[in-house]
mmCIF file of C-alpha atoms in Angstrom:
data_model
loop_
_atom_site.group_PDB
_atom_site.id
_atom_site.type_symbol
_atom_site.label_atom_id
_atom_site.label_comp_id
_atom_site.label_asym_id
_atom_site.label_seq_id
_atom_site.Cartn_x
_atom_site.Cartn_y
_atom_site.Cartn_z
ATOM 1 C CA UNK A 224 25.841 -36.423 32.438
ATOM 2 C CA UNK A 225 26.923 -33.086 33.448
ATOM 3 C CA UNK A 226 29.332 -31.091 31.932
ATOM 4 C CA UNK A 227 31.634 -30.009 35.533
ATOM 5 C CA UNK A 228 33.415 -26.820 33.444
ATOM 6 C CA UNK A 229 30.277 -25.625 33.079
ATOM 7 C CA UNK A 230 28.647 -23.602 36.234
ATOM 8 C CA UNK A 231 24.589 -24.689 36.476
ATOM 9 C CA UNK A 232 24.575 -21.490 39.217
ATOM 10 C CA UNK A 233 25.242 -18.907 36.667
ATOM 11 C CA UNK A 234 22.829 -16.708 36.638
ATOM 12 C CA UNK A 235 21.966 -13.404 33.985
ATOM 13 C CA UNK A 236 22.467 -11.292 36.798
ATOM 14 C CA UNK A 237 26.607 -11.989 37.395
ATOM 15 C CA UNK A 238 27.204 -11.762 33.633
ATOM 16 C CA UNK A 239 25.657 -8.136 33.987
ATOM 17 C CA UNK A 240 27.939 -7.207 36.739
ATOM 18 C CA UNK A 241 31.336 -5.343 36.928
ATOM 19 C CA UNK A 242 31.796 -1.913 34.840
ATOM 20 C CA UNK A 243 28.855 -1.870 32.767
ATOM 21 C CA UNK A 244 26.776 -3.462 35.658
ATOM 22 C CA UNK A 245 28.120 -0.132 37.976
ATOM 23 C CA UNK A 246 27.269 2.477 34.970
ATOM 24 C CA UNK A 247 23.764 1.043 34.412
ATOM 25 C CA UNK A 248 22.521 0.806 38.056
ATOM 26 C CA UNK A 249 24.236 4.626 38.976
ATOM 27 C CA UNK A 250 22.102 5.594 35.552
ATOM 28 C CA UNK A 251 19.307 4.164 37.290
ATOM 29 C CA UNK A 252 18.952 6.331 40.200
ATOM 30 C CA UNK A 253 18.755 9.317 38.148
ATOM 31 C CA UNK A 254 15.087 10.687 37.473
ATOM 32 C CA UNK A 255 15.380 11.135 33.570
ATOM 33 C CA UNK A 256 16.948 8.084 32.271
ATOM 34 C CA UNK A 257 14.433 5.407 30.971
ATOM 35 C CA UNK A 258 14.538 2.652 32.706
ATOM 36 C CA UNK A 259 15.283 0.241 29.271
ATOM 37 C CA UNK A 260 18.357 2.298 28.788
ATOM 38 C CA UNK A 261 21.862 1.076 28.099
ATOM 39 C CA UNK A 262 24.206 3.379 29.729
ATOM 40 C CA UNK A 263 27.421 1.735 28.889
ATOM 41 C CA UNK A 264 26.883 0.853 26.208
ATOM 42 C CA UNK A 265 25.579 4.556 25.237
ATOM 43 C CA UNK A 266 29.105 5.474 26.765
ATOM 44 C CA UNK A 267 31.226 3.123 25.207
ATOM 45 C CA UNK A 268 29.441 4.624 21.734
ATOM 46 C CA UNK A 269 30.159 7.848 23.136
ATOM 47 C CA UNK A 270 33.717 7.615 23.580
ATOM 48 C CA UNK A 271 34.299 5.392 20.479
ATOM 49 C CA UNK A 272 32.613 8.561 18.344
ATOM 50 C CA UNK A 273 34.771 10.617 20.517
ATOM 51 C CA UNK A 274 38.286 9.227 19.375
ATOM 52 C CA UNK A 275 36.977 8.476 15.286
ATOM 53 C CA UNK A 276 36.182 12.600 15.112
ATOM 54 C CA UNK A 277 39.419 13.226 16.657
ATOM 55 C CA UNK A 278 41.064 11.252 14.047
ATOM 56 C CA UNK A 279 38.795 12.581 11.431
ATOM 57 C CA UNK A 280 39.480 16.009 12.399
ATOM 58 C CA UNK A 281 42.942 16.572 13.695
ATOM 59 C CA UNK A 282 45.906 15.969 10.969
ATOM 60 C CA UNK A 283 48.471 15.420 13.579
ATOM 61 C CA UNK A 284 46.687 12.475 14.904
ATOM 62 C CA UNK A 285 46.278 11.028 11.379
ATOM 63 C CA UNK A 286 49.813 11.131 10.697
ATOM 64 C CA UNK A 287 51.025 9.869 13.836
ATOM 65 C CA UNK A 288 47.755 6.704 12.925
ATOM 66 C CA UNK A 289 49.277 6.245 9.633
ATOM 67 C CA UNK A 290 52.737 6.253 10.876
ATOM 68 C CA UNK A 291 52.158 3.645 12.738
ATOM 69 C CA UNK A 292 50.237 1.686 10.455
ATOM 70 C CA UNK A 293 53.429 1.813 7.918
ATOM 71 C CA UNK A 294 55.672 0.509 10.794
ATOM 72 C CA UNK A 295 53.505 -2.367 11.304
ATOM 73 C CA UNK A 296 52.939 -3.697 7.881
ATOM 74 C CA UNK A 297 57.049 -3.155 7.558
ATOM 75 C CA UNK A 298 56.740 -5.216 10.639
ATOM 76 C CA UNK A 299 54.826 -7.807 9.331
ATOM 77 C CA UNK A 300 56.208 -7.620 5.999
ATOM 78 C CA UNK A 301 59.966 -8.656 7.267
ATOM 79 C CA UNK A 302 58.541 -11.415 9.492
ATOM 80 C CA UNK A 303 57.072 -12.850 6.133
ATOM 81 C CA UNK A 304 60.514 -12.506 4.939
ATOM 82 C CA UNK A 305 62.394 -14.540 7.421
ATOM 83 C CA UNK A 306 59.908 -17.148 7.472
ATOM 84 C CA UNK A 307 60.563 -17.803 3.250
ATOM 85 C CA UNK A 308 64.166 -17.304 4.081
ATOM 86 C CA UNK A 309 63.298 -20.340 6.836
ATOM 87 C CA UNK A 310 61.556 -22.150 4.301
ATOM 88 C CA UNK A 311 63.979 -22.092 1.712
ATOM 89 C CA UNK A 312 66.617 -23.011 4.286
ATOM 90 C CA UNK A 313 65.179 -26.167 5.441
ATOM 91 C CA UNK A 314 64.178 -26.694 1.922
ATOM 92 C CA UNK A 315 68.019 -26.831 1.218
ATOM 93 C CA UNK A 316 68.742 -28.729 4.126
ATOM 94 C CA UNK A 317 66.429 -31.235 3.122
ATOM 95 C CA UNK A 318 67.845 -31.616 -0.464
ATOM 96 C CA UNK A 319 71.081 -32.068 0.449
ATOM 97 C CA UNK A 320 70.240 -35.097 2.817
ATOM 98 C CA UNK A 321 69.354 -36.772 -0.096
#
């Protein structure tokens, strides 16, 4: 039995495809890149180093990081809030039923 979610056809090739598929063939054509080389993902590492020295370096962009790491957790911390205050609620609803 056959699973019919699941495409037989699929080959390595189409999983290889889109962005990363386009960086690594244009890399391809050129005369000095290897031809085992991982462009994108070389890139991707590139632009991921890119951003973590620009935090690491500029203090505006910390703050501005941080900032919004404090208004998340606030966030999150007053969701946690209204769900006890839920809780406690149907906890009180349920007591006086009985």
């Amino acid at each position: 039995m056959t699973n019919p979610y699941i495409n037989s056809n699929l080959n390595q090739k189409s999983l290889t495809g889109g962005i990363d598929g386009a960086i690594n063939k244009a890399a391809k054509e050129l005369p000095f890149v290897p031809d085992n080389f991982n462009a994108a993902g070389f890139l991707k590492g590139v632009l991921v180093g890119a951003g973590v020295a620009y935090l690491l370096t500029n203090e505006k962009a910390q703050q501005t990081l941080f900032r919004a790491i404090v208004k998340a957790g606030n966030l999150l911390e007053c969701g946690v809030e209204e769900l006890k205050e839920r809780f406690e609620d149907a906890k009180a609803e349920l007591n006086a039923q009985k």
